[in-house]
mmCIF file of C-alpha atoms in Angstrom:
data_model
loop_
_atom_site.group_PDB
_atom_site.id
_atom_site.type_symbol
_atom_site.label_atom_id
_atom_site.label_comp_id
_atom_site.label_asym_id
_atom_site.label_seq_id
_atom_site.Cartn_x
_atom_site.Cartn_y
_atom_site.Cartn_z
ATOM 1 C CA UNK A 100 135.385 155.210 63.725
ATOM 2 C CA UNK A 101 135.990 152.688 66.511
ATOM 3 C CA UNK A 102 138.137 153.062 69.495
ATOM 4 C CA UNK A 103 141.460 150.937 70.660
ATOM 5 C CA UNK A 104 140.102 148.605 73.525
ATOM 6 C CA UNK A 105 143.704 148.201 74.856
ATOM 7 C CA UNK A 106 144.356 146.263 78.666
ATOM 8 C CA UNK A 107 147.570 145.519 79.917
ATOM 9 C CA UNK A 108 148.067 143.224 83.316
ATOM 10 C CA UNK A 109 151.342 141.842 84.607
ATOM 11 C CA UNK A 110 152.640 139.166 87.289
ATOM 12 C CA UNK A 111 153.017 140.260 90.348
ATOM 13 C CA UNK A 112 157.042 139.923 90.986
ATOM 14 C CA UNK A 113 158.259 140.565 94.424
ATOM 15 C CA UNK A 114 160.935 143.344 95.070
ATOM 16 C CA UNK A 115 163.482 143.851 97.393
ATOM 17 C CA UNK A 116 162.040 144.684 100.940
ATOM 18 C CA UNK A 117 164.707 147.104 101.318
ATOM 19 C CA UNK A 118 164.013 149.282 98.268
ATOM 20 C CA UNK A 119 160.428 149.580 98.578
ATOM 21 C CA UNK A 120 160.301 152.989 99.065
ATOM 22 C CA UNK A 121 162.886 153.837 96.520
ATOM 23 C CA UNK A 122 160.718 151.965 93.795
ATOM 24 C CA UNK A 123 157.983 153.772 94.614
ATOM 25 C CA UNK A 124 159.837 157.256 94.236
ATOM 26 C CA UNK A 125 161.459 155.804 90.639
ATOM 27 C CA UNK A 126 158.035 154.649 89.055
ATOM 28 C CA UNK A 127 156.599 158.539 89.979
ATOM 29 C CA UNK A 128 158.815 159.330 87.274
ATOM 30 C CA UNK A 129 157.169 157.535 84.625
ATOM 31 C CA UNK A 130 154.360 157.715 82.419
ATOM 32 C CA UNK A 131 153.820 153.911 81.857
ATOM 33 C CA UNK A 132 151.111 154.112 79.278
ATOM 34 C CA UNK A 133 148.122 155.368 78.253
ATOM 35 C CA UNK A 134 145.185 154.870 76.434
ATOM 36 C CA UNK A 135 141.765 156.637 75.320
ATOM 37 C CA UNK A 136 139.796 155.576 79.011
ATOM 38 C CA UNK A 137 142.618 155.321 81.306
ATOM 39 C CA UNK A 138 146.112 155.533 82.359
ATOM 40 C CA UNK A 139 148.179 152.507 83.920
ATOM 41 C CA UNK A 140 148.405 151.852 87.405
ATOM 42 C CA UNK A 141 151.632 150.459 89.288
ATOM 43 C CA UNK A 142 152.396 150.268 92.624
ATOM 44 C CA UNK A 143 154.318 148.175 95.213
ATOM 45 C CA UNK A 144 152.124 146.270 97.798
ATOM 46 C CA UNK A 145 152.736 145.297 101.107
ATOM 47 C CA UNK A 146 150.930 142.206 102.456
ATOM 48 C CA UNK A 147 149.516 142.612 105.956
ATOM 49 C CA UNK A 148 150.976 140.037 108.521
ATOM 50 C CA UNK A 149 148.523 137.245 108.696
ATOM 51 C CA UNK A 150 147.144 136.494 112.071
ATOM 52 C CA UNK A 151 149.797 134.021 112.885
ATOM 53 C CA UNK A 152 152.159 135.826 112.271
ATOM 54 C CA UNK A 153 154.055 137.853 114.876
ATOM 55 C CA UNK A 154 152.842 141.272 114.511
ATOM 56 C CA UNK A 155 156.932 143.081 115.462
ATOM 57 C CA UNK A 156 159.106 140.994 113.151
ATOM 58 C CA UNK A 157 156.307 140.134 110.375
ATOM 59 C CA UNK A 158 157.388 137.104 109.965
ATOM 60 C CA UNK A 159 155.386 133.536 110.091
ATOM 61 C CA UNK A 160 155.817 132.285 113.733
ATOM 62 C CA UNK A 161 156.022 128.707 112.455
ATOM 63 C CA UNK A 162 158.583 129.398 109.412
ATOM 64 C CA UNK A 163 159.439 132.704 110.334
ATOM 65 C CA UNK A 164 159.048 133.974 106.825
ATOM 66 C CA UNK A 165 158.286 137.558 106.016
ATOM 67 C CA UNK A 166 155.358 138.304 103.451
ATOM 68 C CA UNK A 167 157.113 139.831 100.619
ATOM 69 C CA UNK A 168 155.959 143.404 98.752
ATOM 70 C CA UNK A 169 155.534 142.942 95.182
ATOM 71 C CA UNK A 170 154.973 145.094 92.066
ATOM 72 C CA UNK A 171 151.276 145.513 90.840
ATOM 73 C CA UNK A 172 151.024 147.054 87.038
ATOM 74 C CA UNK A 173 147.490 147.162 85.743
ATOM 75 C CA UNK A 174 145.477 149.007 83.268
ATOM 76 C CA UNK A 175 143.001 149.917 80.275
ATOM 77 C CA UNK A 176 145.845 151.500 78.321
ATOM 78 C CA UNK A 177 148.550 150.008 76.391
ATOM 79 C CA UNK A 178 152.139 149.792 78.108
ATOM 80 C CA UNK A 179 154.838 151.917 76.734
ATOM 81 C CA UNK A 180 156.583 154.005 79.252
ATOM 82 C CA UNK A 181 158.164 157.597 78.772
ATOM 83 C CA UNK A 182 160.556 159.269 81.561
ATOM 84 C CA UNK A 183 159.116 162.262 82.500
ATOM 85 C CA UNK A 184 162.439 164.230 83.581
ATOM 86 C CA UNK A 185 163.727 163.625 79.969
ATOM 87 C CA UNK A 186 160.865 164.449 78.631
ATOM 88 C CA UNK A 187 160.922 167.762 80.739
ATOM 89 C CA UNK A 188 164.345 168.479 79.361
ATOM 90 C CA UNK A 189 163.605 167.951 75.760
ATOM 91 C CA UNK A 190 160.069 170.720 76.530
ATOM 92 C CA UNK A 191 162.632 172.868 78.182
ATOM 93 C CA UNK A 192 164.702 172.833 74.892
ATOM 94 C CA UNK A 193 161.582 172.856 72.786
ATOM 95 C CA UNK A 194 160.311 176.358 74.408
ATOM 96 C CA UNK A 195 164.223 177.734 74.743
ATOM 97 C CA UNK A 196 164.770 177.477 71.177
ATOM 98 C CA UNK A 197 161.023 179.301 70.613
ATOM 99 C CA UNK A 198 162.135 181.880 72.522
ATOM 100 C CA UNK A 199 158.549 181.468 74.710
ATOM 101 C CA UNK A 200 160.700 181.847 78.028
ATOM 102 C CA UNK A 201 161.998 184.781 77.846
ATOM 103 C CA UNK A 202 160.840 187.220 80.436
ATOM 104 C CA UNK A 203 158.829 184.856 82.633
ATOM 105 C CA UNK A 204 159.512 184.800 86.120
ATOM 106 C CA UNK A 205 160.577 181.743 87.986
ATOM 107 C CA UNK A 206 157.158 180.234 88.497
ATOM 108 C CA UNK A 207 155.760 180.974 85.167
ATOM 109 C CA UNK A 208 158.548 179.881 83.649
ATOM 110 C CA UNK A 209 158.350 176.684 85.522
ATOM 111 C CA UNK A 210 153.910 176.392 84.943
ATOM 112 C CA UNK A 211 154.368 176.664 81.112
ATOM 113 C CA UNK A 212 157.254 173.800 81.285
ATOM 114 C CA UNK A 213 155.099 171.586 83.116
ATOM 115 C CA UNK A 214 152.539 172.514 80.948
ATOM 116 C CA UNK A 215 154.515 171.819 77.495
ATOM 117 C CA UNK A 216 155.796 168.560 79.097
ATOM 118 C CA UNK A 217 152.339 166.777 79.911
ATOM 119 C CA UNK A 218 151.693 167.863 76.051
ATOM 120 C CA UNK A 219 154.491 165.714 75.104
ATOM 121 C CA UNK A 220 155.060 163.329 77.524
ATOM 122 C CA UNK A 221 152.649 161.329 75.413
ATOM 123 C CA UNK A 222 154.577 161.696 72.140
ATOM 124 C CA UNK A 223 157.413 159.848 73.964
ATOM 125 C CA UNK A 224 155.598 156.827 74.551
ATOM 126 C CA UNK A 225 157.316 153.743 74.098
ATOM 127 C CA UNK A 226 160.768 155.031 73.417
ATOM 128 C CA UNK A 227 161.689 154.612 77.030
ATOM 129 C CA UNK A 228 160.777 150.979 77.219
ATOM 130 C CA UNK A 229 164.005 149.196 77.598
ATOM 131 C CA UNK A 230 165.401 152.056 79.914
ATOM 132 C CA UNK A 231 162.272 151.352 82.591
ATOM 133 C CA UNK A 232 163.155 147.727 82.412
ATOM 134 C CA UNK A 233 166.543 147.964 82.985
ATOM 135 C CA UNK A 234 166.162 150.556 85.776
ATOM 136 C CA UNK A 235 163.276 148.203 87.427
ATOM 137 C CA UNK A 236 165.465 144.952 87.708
ATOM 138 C CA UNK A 237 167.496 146.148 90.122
ATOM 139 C CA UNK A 238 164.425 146.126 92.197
ATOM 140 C CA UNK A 239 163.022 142.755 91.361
ATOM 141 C CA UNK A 240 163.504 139.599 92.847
ATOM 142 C CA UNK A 241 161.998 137.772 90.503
ATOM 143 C CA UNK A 242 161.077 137.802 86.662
ATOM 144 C CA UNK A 243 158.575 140.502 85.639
ATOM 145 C CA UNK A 244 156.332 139.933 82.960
ATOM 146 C CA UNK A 245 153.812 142.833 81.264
ATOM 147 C CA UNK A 246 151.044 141.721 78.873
ATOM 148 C CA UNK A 247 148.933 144.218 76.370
ATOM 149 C CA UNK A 248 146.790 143.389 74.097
ATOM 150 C CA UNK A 249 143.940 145.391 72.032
ATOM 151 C CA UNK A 250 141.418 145.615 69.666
ATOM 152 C CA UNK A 251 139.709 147.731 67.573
ATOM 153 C CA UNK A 252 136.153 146.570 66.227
ATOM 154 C CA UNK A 253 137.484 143.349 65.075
ATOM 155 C CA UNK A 254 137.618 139.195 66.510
ATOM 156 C CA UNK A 255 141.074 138.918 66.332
ATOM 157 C CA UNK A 256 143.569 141.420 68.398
ATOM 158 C CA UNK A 257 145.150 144.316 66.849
ATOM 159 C CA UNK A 258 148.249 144.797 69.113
ATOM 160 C CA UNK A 259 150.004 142.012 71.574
ATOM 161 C CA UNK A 260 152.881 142.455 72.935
ATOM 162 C CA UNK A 261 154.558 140.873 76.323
ATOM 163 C CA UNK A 262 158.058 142.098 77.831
ATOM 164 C CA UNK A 263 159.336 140.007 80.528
ATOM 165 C CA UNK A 264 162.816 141.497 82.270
ATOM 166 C CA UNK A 265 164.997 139.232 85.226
ATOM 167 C CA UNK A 266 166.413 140.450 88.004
ATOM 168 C CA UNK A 267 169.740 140.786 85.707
ATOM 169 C CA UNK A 268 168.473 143.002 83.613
ATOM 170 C CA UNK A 269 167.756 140.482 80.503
ATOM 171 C CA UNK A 270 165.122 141.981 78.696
ATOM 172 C CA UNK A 271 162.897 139.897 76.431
ATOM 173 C CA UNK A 272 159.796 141.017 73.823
ATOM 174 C CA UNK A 273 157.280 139.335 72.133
ATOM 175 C CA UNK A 274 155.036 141.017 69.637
ATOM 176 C CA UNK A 275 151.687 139.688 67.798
ATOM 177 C CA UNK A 276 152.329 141.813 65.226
#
């Protein structure tokens, strides 16, 4: 049986310098995809000043523009995100209506959620797709696009896909299939 080969890059868009630090805290809560080697990777980067650049306003001395940070998501995995918190709720449920928390203190209680969520934070894949777009535009400063294509012991790909979302909040998708 052969394996998925799955990669997904994207453009690096640049985000608002203000809301760095909030992006970073929203894309902790998602699981952006997966895939049988690897997980995705996304993060905002900040550019270093260049030399002439003046190192206490970052900005270019001659055009006194400011390097802008910009959104970096990379992987061997497909992308299809899932939002952890709901995710949590919906294990929460799950194990409530099992009857499995009953009589577990506060910390075990909370270990076997956890637990029961990272089992199905995977089943949710892809059904949070739009949400994460719509959410991430009102970071973006620019059009994001995300790529992923695949294969599976064969010339042609198997799965190709490509969402692009403005700073608006347009979505758009493209699929091979």
């Amino acid at each position: 049986m052969a394996t998925l080969q799955v990669s997904t890059a994207s453009n690096a868009p640049t985000v608002d310098h203000e809301r760095v630090d909030e992006l970073r805290s929203f894309l902790t809560e998602w699981l952006l995809g997966t895939g049988p080697f690897d997980d995705l990777t996304a993060d905002v980067i900040e550019p270093e000043p260049e030399p002439e650049q003046d190192a206490e306003t970052d900005s270019d001395t001659e055009t006194g523009d400011t390097p802008s940070p910009y959104l970096v998501l990379y992987g061997y995995a497909s992308f299809g995100p899932a939002h952890r918190p709901t995710v949590r709720d919906a294990a929460r449920d799950h194990l409530d209506a099992d009857g499995d928390l009953e009589g577990l203190s506060d910390d075990d209680r909370d270990a076997f959620i956890d637990a029961e969520t990272e089992d199905l934070v995977y089943d949710y894949q892809h059904e949070h797709t739009e949400d994460f777009l719509r959410e991430l535009a009102e970071y973006l400063t620019e059009l994001f696009i995300v790529q992923t294509a695949g294969y599976e012991k064969c010339r042609f790909p198997l799965v190709g896909y490509q969402y692009t979302v403005d700073p608006d909040g347009e979505i758009t998708h493209v699929s091979l299939a």
